[in-house]
mmCIF file of C-alpha atoms in Angstrom:
data_model
loop_
_atom_site.group_PDB
_atom_site.id
_atom_site.type_symbol
_atom_site.label_atom_id
_atom_site.label_comp_id
_atom_site.label_asym_id
_atom_site.label_seq_id
_atom_site.Cartn_x
_atom_site.Cartn_y
_atom_site.Cartn_z
ATOM 1 C CA MET A 1 2.868 21.648 31.132
ATOM 2 C CA PRO A 2 4.626 18.361 30.225
ATOM 3 C CA HIS A 3 2.335 15.919 28.487
ATOM 4 C CA ARG A 4 0.773 13.269 30.724
ATOM 5 C CA LEU A 5 -1.964 10.784 29.798
ATOM 6 C CA MET A 6 -4.696 9.778 32.233
ATOM 7 C CA LEU A 7 -6.631 6.567 31.543
ATOM 8 C CA LEU A 8 -9.932 6.095 33.353
ATOM 9 C CA ASP A 9 -11.326 2.676 34.190
ATOM 10 C CA THR A 10 -14.647 4.375 33.605
ATOM 11 C CA ALA A 11 -17.085 1.776 34.936
ATOM 12 C CA SER A 12 -15.053 1.422 38.122
ATOM 13 C CA LEU A 13 -15.358 5.163 38.629
ATOM 14 C CA TYR A 14 -19.043 5.613 37.851
ATOM 15 C CA PHE A 15 -19.906 2.702 40.153
ATOM 16 C CA ARG A 16 -17.842 4.421 42.867
ATOM 17 C CA ALA A 17 -19.577 7.722 42.169
ATOM 18 C CA PHE A 18 -23.005 6.068 42.285
ATOM 19 C CA TYR A 19 -22.391 4.557 45.713
ATOM 20 C CA GLY A 20 -20.474 7.559 47.029
ATOM 21 C CA VAL A 21 -22.966 10.326 46.199
ATOM 22 C CA PRO A 22 -26.531 10.198 47.615
ATOM 23 C CA ASP A 23 -29.088 8.995 45.072
ATOM 24 C CA THR A 24 -31.510 11.590 46.407
ATOM 25 C CA ILE A 25 -29.832 13.950 43.946
ATOM 26 C CA ARG A 26 -32.188 13.780 40.975
ATOM 27 C CA ARG A 27 -33.289 15.749 37.990
ATOM 28 C CA ALA A 28 -36.837 17.109 37.681
ATOM 29 C CA ASP A 29 -38.305 13.872 36.280
ATOM 30 C CA GLY A 30 -36.981 11.891 39.259
ATOM 31 C CA THR A 31 -34.037 10.230 37.502
ATOM 32 C CA PRO A 32 -30.993 10.052 39.787
ATOM 33 C CA VAL A 33 -27.921 11.968 38.618
ATOM 34 C CA ASN A 34 -25.563 11.115 41.482
ATOM 35 C CA ALA A 35 -23.250 8.991 39.317
ATOM 36 C CA VAL A 36 -23.059 11.694 36.638
ATOM 37 C CA ARG A 37 -22.214 14.388 39.155
ATOM 38 C CA GLY A 38 -19.768 12.216 41.034
ATOM 39 C CA LEU A 39 -17.901 11.137 37.913
ATOM 40 C CA LEU A 40 -17.562 14.705 36.652
ATOM 41 C CA ASP A 41 -16.165 15.807 40.000
ATOM 42 C CA ILE A 42 -13.711 12.899 39.967
ATOM 43 C CA ILE A 43 -12.486 13.875 36.498
ATOM 44 C CA ALA A 44 -12.194 17.558 37.361
ATOM 45 C CA ARG A 45 -10.224 16.843 40.509
ATOM 46 C CA LEU A 46 -7.892 14.165 39.165
ATOM 47 C CA THR A 47 -6.990 15.888 35.917
ATOM 48 C CA THR A 48 -6.114 18.988 37.946
ATOM 49 C CA ASP A 49 -4.279 17.301 40.825
ATOM 50 C CA TYR A 50 -2.229 15.013 38.572
ATOM 51 C CA GLU A 51 -1.780 17.562 35.767
ATOM 52 C CA ALA A 52 -3.156 15.425 32.963
ATOM 53 C CA THR A 53 -2.890 16.932 29.501
ATOM 54 C CA HIS A 54 -4.550 13.974 27.760
ATOM 55 C CA LEU A 55 -7.474 11.891 28.959
ATOM 56 C CA ILE A 56 -9.241 8.768 27.723
ATOM 57 C CA ALA A 57 -12.337 7.325 29.352
ATOM 58 C CA CYS A 58 -11.728 3.620 28.684
ATOM 59 C CA TRP A 59 -15.012 1.815 28.134
ATOM 60 C CA ASP A 60 -16.267 -1.739 28.579
ATOM 61 C CA ASP A 61 -17.619 -2.504 25.118
ATOM 62 C CA ASP A 62 -17.829 -6.059 26.456
ATOM 63 C CA TRP A 63 -17.421 -6.343 30.225
ATOM 64 C CA ARG A 64 -17.258 -10.187 30.081
ATOM 65 C CA PRO A 65 -15.833 -11.251 26.714
ATOM 66 C CA GLN A 66 -16.981 -14.661 25.559
ATOM 67 C CA TRP A 67 -13.443 -15.721 24.715
ATOM 68 C CA ARG A 68 -12.481 -15.283 28.361
ATOM 69 C CA VAL A 69 -15.616 -17.122 29.529
ATOM 70 C CA ASP A 70 -14.855 -19.988 27.138
ATOM 71 C CA LEU A 71 -11.527 -20.433 28.911
ATOM 72 C CA ILE A 72 -12.784 -19.988 32.496
ATOM 73 C CA PRO A 73 -16.605 -20.338 32.688
ATOM 74 C CA SER A 74 -16.694 -18.892 36.220
ATOM 75 C CA TYR A 75 -15.128 -15.625 35.012
ATOM 76 C CA LYS A 76 -17.310 -12.834 36.466
ATOM 77 C CA SER A 77 -20.251 -15.255 36.457
ATOM 78 C CA HIS A 78 -21.564 -13.909 39.785
ATOM 79 C CA ARG A 79 -22.122 -10.528 38.114
ATOM 80 C CA VAL A 80 -24.306 -11.771 35.247
ATOM 81 C CA ALA A 81 -27.905 -10.543 35.294
ATOM 82 C CA GLU A 82 -28.865 -12.065 31.946
ATOM 83 C CA VAL A 83 -27.042 -14.320 29.487
ATOM 84 C CA VAL A 84 -27.255 -12.999 25.929
ATOM 85 C CA ALA A 85 -26.619 -15.447 23.098
ATOM 86 C CA GLY A 86 -24.223 -14.005 20.544
ATOM 87 C CA GLY A 87 -23.585 -10.776 22.437
ATOM 88 C CA PRO A 88 -22.288 -9.324 25.690
ATOM 89 C CA ASP A 89 -24.102 -10.652 28.749
ATOM 90 C CA VAL A 90 -26.075 -8.149 30.796
ATOM 91 C CA GLU A 91 -24.205 -7.139 33.947
ATOM 92 C CA VAL A 92 -25.861 -6.662 37.303
ATOM 93 C CA VAL A 93 -26.194 -2.873 37.437
ATOM 94 C CA PRO A 94 -28.653 -1.047 39.710
ATOM 95 C CA ASP A 95 -31.513 0.414 37.676
ATOM 96 C CA ALA A 96 -30.780 3.855 39.098
ATOM 97 C CA LEU A 97 -27.211 3.659 37.745
ATOM 98 C CA ASP A 98 -28.167 2.092 34.424
ATOM 99 C CA ALA A 99 -30.447 5.052 33.738
ATOM 100 C CA GLN A 100 -27.481 7.413 34.102
ATOM 101 C CA ILE A 101 -25.032 5.775 31.713
ATOM 102 C CA PRO A 102 -26.459 7.486 28.578
ATOM 103 C CA MET A 103 -26.223 10.809 30.433
ATOM 104 C CA ILE A 104 -22.605 10.075 31.303
ATOM 105 C CA ARG A 105 -21.793 9.368 27.660
ATOM 106 C CA ARG A 106 -23.541 12.569 26.543
ATOM 107 C CA VAL A 107 -21.765 14.804 29.039
ATOM 108 C CA LEU A 108 -18.347 13.296 28.262
ATOM 109 C CA GLU A 109 -18.973 13.866 24.560
ATOM 110 C CA LEU A 110 -19.914 17.506 25.079
ATOM 111 C CA ALA A 111 -16.855 17.988 27.310
ATOM 112 C CA GLY A 112 -14.598 16.760 24.525
ATOM 113 C CA ILE A 113 -13.432 13.757 26.584
ATOM 114 C CA ALA A 114 -12.419 10.808 24.436
ATOM 115 C CA VAL A 115 -14.343 7.601 25.121
ATOM 116 C CA VAL A 116 -12.631 4.520 23.693
ATOM 117 C CA GLY A 117 -13.731 0.905 23.824
ATOM 118 C CA ALA A 118 -12.978 -2.172 21.736
ATOM 119 C CA ALA A 119 -15.349 -4.867 20.522
ATOM 120 C CA GLU A 120 -15.128 -8.120 22.513
ATOM 121 C CA HIS A 121 -12.779 -6.504 25.020
ATOM 122 C CA GLU A 122 -12.948 -4.896 28.428
ATOM 123 C CA ALA A 123 -11.838 -1.442 29.469
ATOM 124 C CA ASP A 124 -8.833 -3.116 31.104
ATOM 125 C CA ASP A 125 -7.606 -4.171 27.661
ATOM 126 C CA VAL A 126 -7.986 -0.618 26.368
ATOM 127 C CA VAL A 127 -6.020 0.602 29.385
ATOM 128 C CA GLY A 128 -3.365 -2.067 28.857
ATOM 129 C CA THR A 129 -2.898 -1.122 25.208
ATOM 130 C CA TYR A 130 -2.622 2.631 25.747
ATOM 131 C CA ALA A 131 -0.439 2.227 28.845
ATOM 132 C CA SER A 132 1.957 0.048 26.854
ATOM 133 C CA GLN A 133 2.000 2.085 23.649
ATOM 134 C CA ALA A 134 1.306 5.719 24.573
ATOM 135 C CA GLY A 135 4.935 6.809 24.661
ATOM 136 C CA LEU A 136 4.338 9.385 27.416
ATOM 137 C CA PRO A 137 3.825 9.232 31.192
ATOM 138 C CA VAL A 138 0.557 7.541 32.171
ATOM 139 C CA ASP A 139 -1.733 7.563 35.208
ATOM 140 C CA VAL A 140 -4.344 4.797 35.304
ATOM 141 C CA VAL A 141 -7.297 5.582 37.559
ATOM 142 C CA THR A 142 -9.058 2.486 38.895
ATOM 143 C CA GLY A 143 -10.368 0.760 41.977
ATOM 144 C CA ASP A 144 -9.435 -2.694 40.656
ATOM 145 C CA ARG A 145 -6.153 -4.396 41.480
ATOM 146 C CA ASP A 146 -6.158 -6.210 38.121
ATOM 147 C CA LEU A 147 -4.490 -3.206 36.529
ATOM 148 C CA PHE A 148 -1.506 -3.260 38.870
ATOM 149 C CA GLN A 149 0.065 -5.423 36.169
ATOM 150 C CA VAL A 150 0.548 -2.354 33.923
ATOM 151 C CA VAL A 151 2.531 -0.360 36.515
ATOM 152 C CA SER A 152 6.077 0.364 35.385
ATOM 153 C CA ASP A 153 8.554 2.839 36.815
ATOM 154 C CA ASP A 154 10.699 2.390 33.699
ATOM 155 C CA ARG A 155 7.860 3.530 31.422
ATOM 156 C CA ASP A 156 6.454 6.016 33.983
ATOM 157 C CA VAL A 157 3.109 4.218 34.313
ATOM 158 C CA ARG A 158 1.382 4.571 37.691
ATOM 159 C CA VAL A 159 -2.009 3.555 39.058
ATOM 160 C CA ILE A 160 -4.087 6.077 40.980
ATOM 161 C CA TYR A 161 -5.907 3.586 43.194
ATOM 162 C CA THR A 162 -9.360 4.614 44.373
ATOM 163 C CA ALA A 163 -10.428 1.582 46.434
ATOM 164 C CA ARG A 164 -10.198 3.464 49.749
ATOM 165 C CA GLY A 165 -12.149 6.439 48.437
ATOM 166 C CA MET A 166 -11.324 9.732 46.802
ATOM 167 C CA ARG A 167 -9.986 11.155 50.060
ATOM 168 C CA ASN A 168 -7.500 8.309 50.406
ATOM 169 C CA LEU A 169 -6.070 7.932 46.934
ATOM 170 C CA GLU A 170 -2.929 5.865 46.619
ATOM 171 C CA VAL A 171 -0.322 6.338 43.908
ATOM 172 C CA VAL A 172 0.831 2.827 43.062
ATOM 173 C CA THR A 173 4.368 2.413 41.764
ATOM 174 C CA ASP A 174 6.771 -0.520 41.579
ATOM 175 C CA ALA A 175 7.795 -0.012 45.195
ATOM 176 C CA VAL A 176 4.207 -0.004 46.457
ATOM 177 C CA ILE A 177 3.423 -3.329 44.762
ATOM 178 C CA VAL A 178 6.633 -4.924 46.009
ATOM 179 C CA GLY A 179 5.969 -3.621 49.510
ATOM 180 C CA LYS A 180 2.379 -4.901 49.642
ATOM 181 C CA TYR A 181 2.539 -8.143 47.694
ATOM 182 C CA ARG A 182 6.247 -9.027 47.509
ATOM 183 C CA VAL A 183 6.066 -9.340 43.718
ATOM 184 C CA LEU A 184 7.034 -7.034 40.869
ATOM 185 C CA PRO A 185 4.299 -5.416 38.763
ATOM 186 C CA GLU A 186 5.187 -7.685 35.842
ATOM 187 C CA GLN A 187 4.572 -10.669 38.160
ATOM 188 C CA TYR A 188 1.238 -9.408 39.452
ATOM 189 C CA ALA A 189 -0.933 -11.240 36.896
ATOM 190 C CA ASP A 190 0.809 -14.546 37.684
ATOM 191 C CA TYR A 191 0.377 -13.806 41.385
ATOM 192 C CA ALA A 192 -3.362 -13.220 40.899
ATOM 193 C CA ILE A 193 -3.652 -16.453 38.916
ATOM 194 C CA LEU A 194 -2.041 -18.489 41.676
ATOM 195 C CA ARG A 195 -3.893 -16.989 44.643
ATOM 196 C CA GLY A 196 -7.193 -16.525 42.791
ATOM 197 C CA ASP A 197 -9.582 -13.592 42.851
ATOM 198 C CA SER A 198 -13.176 -14.121 43.956
ATOM 199 C CA SER A 199 -14.217 -10.714 42.599
ATOM 200 C CA ASP A 200 -13.476 -11.959 39.071
ATOM 201 C CA GLY A 201 -14.474 -15.590 39.610
ATOM 202 C CA LEU A 202 -10.891 -16.870 39.402
ATOM 203 C CA PRO A 203 -10.554 -20.020 41.524
ATOM 204 C CA GLY A 204 -6.791 -19.881 41.963
ATOM 205 C CA VAL A 205 -4.779 -22.928 42.969
ATOM 206 C CA ALA A 206 -6.238 -24.722 45.970
ATOM 207 C CA GLY A 207 -3.860 -24.497 48.912
ATOM 208 C CA ILE A 208 -1.800 -21.622 47.506
ATOM 209 C CA GLY A 209 -2.496 -18.277 49.100
ATOM 210 C CA GLU A 210 -0.886 -14.872 48.841
ATOM 211 C CA LYS A 211 2.279 -15.652 50.800
ATOM 212 C CA THR A 212 2.994 -18.906 48.985
ATOM 213 C CA ALA A 213 2.253 -17.350 45.596
ATOM 214 C CA ALA A 214 4.669 -14.497 46.291
ATOM 215 C CA SER A 215 7.315 -16.856 47.580
ATOM 216 C CA LEU A 216 7.084 -19.115 44.524
ATOM 217 C CA LEU A 217 7.303 -16.196 42.115
ATOM 218 C CA GLY A 218 10.199 -14.792 44.097
ATOM 219 C CA GLU A 219 12.051 -18.062 43.546
ATOM 220 C CA TYR A 220 10.971 -18.956 40.007
ATOM 221 C CA GLY A 221 10.213 -15.554 38.498
ATOM 222 C CA THR A 222 7.218 -16.423 36.328
ATOM 223 C CA LEU A 223 4.319 -18.822 36.315
ATOM 224 C CA ALA A 224 5.687 -20.454 33.157
ATOM 225 C CA THR A 225 9.032 -21.171 34.850
ATOM 226 C CA LEU A 226 7.250 -22.440 37.955
ATOM 227 C CA LEU A 227 5.191 -24.870 35.865
ATOM 228 C CA GLU A 228 8.349 -26.070 34.136
ATOM 229 C CA ALA A 229 9.778 -26.828 37.569
ATOM 230 C CA ALA A 230 6.577 -28.641 38.535
ATOM 231 C CA ALA A 231 6.944 -30.859 35.468
ATOM 232 C CA ASP A 232 10.581 -31.655 36.288
ATOM 233 C CA SER A 233 10.923 -34.222 39.039
ATOM 234 C CA GLN A 234 14.539 -33.113 39.584
ATOM 235 C CA SER A 235 13.742 -29.417 40.030
ATOM 236 C CA GLY A 236 13.674 -29.352 43.812
ATOM 237 C CA LEU A 237 10.124 -28.012 44.005
ATOM 238 C CA SER A 238 8.470 -29.460 47.084
ATOM 239 C CA ALA A 239 6.151 -32.410 46.572
ATOM 240 C CA PRO A 240 3.116 -30.724 48.194
ATOM 241 C CA VAL A 241 3.400 -27.646 45.951
ATOM 242 C CA ARG A 242 4.002 -29.843 42.920
ATOM 243 C CA ALA A 243 0.829 -31.785 43.693
ATOM 244 C CA LYS A 244 -1.231 -28.597 44.072
ATOM 245 C CA LEU A 245 -0.015 -27.222 40.757
ATOM 246 C CA GLU A 246 -0.615 -30.521 38.979
ATOM 247 C CA ALA A 247 -4.161 -30.675 40.330
ATOM 248 C CA ALA A 248 -4.800 -27.236 38.854
ATOM 249 C CA THR A 249 -3.228 -27.937 35.448
ATOM 250 C CA ASP A 250 -6.383 -27.273 33.415
ATOM 251 C CA TYR A 251 -6.931 -23.923 35.108
ATOM 252 C CA LEU A 252 -3.281 -22.860 34.932
ATOM 253 C CA THR A 253 -3.131 -23.653 31.208
ATOM 254 C CA VAL A 254 -5.823 -21.114 30.313
ATOM 255 C CA ALA A 255 -5.687 -18.565 33.141
ATOM 256 C CA PRO A 256 -2.837 -16.404 31.746
ATOM 257 C CA GLU A 257 -4.862 -15.561 28.625
ATOM 258 C CA VAL A 258 -7.796 -14.561 30.821
ATOM 259 C CA VAL A 259 -5.930 -12.576 33.464
ATOM 260 C CA ASN A 260 -3.278 -10.775 31.418
ATOM 261 C CA VAL A 261 -4.627 -7.577 29.883
ATOM 262 C CA VAL A 262 -4.380 -7.249 26.123
ATOM 263 C CA ARG A 263 -1.691 -4.768 25.132
ATOM 264 C CA ASP A 264 -1.898 -4.746 21.330
ATOM 265 C CA LEU A 265 -5.437 -3.727 20.379
ATOM 266 C CA GLY A 266 -5.813 -1.691 17.208
ATOM 267 C CA LEU A 267 -7.002 1.498 18.901
ATOM 268 C CA PRO A 268 -7.096 5.111 17.680
ATOM 269 C CA THR A 269 -3.965 7.085 18.388
ATOM 270 C CA LEU A 270 -4.210 9.755 21.049
ATOM 271 C CA GLU A 271 -4.569 12.344 18.304
ATOM 272 C CA GLU A 272 -7.216 10.332 16.444
ATOM 273 C CA ALA A 273 -9.182 9.772 19.656
ATOM 274 C CA GLY A 274 -9.071 13.469 20.530
ATOM 275 C CA ALA A 275 -7.433 12.727 23.870
ATOM 276 C CA GLN A 276 -5.821 16.136 24.447
ATOM 277 C CA LEU A 277 -7.782 18.161 26.971
ATOM 278 C CA HIS A 278 -8.873 21.631 25.924
ATOM 279 C CA PRO A 279 -11.300 24.368 26.924
ATOM 280 C CA ILE A 280 -14.886 23.824 25.802
ATOM 281 C CA ILE A 281 -16.351 26.737 23.885
ATOM 282 C CA GLY A 282 -19.265 27.562 21.625
ATOM 283 C CA ASP A 283 -22.299 25.322 21.230
ATOM 284 C CA SER A 284 -20.843 22.453 23.277
ATOM 285 C CA ARG A 285 -20.243 24.694 26.285
ATOM 286 C CA ALA A 286 -23.703 26.244 25.966
ATOM 287 C CA GLU A 287 -25.289 22.788 25.796
ATOM 288 C CA LEU A 288 -23.310 21.581 28.812
ATOM 289 C CA GLU A 289 -24.397 24.595 30.808
ATOM 290 C CA ARG A 290 -28.007 24.028 29.744
ATOM 291 C CA LEU A 291 -27.874 20.385 30.801
ATOM 292 C CA ALA A 292 -26.265 21.362 34.098
ATOM 293 C CA SER A 293 -29.471 23.237 34.859
ATOM 294 C CA GLU A 294 -31.946 20.835 33.261
ATOM 295 C CA TRP A 295 -30.377 17.701 34.748
ATOM 296 C CA ASN A 296 -29.582 19.222 38.149
ATOM 297 C CA LEU A 297 -25.863 18.649 37.811
ATOM 298 C CA GLY A 298 -25.122 21.455 40.220
ATOM 299 C CA GLY A 299 -21.570 22.691 40.303
ATOM 300 C CA SER A 300 -20.139 19.489 38.809
ATOM 301 C CA VAL A 301 -20.305 20.752 35.240
ATOM 302 C CA ARG A 302 -18.908 24.122 36.290
ATOM 303 C CA ARG A 303 -15.953 22.472 38.057
ATOM 304 C CA LEU A 304 -15.236 20.312 35.030
ATOM 305 C CA LEU A 305 -15.373 23.296 32.686
ATOM 306 C CA GLU A 306 -13.045 25.233 34.988
ATOM 307 C CA ALA A 307 -10.591 22.343 35.000
ATOM 308 C CA LEU A 308 -10.662 22.228 31.201
ATOM 309 C CA ASP A 309 -10.317 26.010 30.932
ATOM 310 C CA ARG A 310 -6.894 25.669 32.574
ATOM 311 C CA ARG A 311 -5.699 23.828 29.439
ATOM 312 C CA ASP A 312 -5.923 27.038 27.425
#
């Protein structure tokens, strides 16, 4: 099987699993296990269907890095449950899901699935770094459009987009992004900056929506070139658009650093991270099978083990 790396936007997937699987599924002490079961089934299915040989569960060591908040204070502010001085803020997470996250980490560890995060960075930055540096074909699994910016036919990087559910997965390539948004993947971050994104607390430029943003990037190529045109009275940029961009100067100055994923983190190599999938044997398999019974994980652990057994 040719090598292929799958990168999971893990939080996106366990949130989807939590809301997609009934929380009536619980272990004996009453703790829900729907997110654990759902995530394991997602991994088993996707690694099989898309023939992944390597897998990294990319983790939010800091889901709202302070350096991004310093630049745009509204960044993800609507998702803050508690502000923590000197550390990552507490995200709004249902108690029933929060209780399952340690179980998720434990099961992934026993299954030999690499979990990689980076201090003061989001999972998106981990994804961006591996997708840019892996040197082999990559599938990024996410329900967030932010990561469309890493898509590249030239480097064989695709997004497996889960927003419409696991029965309606969409493989996002250059052509899909151009067809939907009329911009290239490498323009997607600039496009998001201009039109804004309420889900991340990005205000965008007042008066510039999706169509105008795409049209401007189609003409000028990049946000930087567009802003150069806005600063040049002889550029031919229309006065109304020029005025809108000038009114948003403070935001446009800092937004690229916030919106563009980091692509040069000092992360473990695939070998160092233990990213290659392999059958689970010995004590780890016995412990997984024990937990499957004790935690009421049903057939989810079995299906994951079967998927990994195929890597023998």
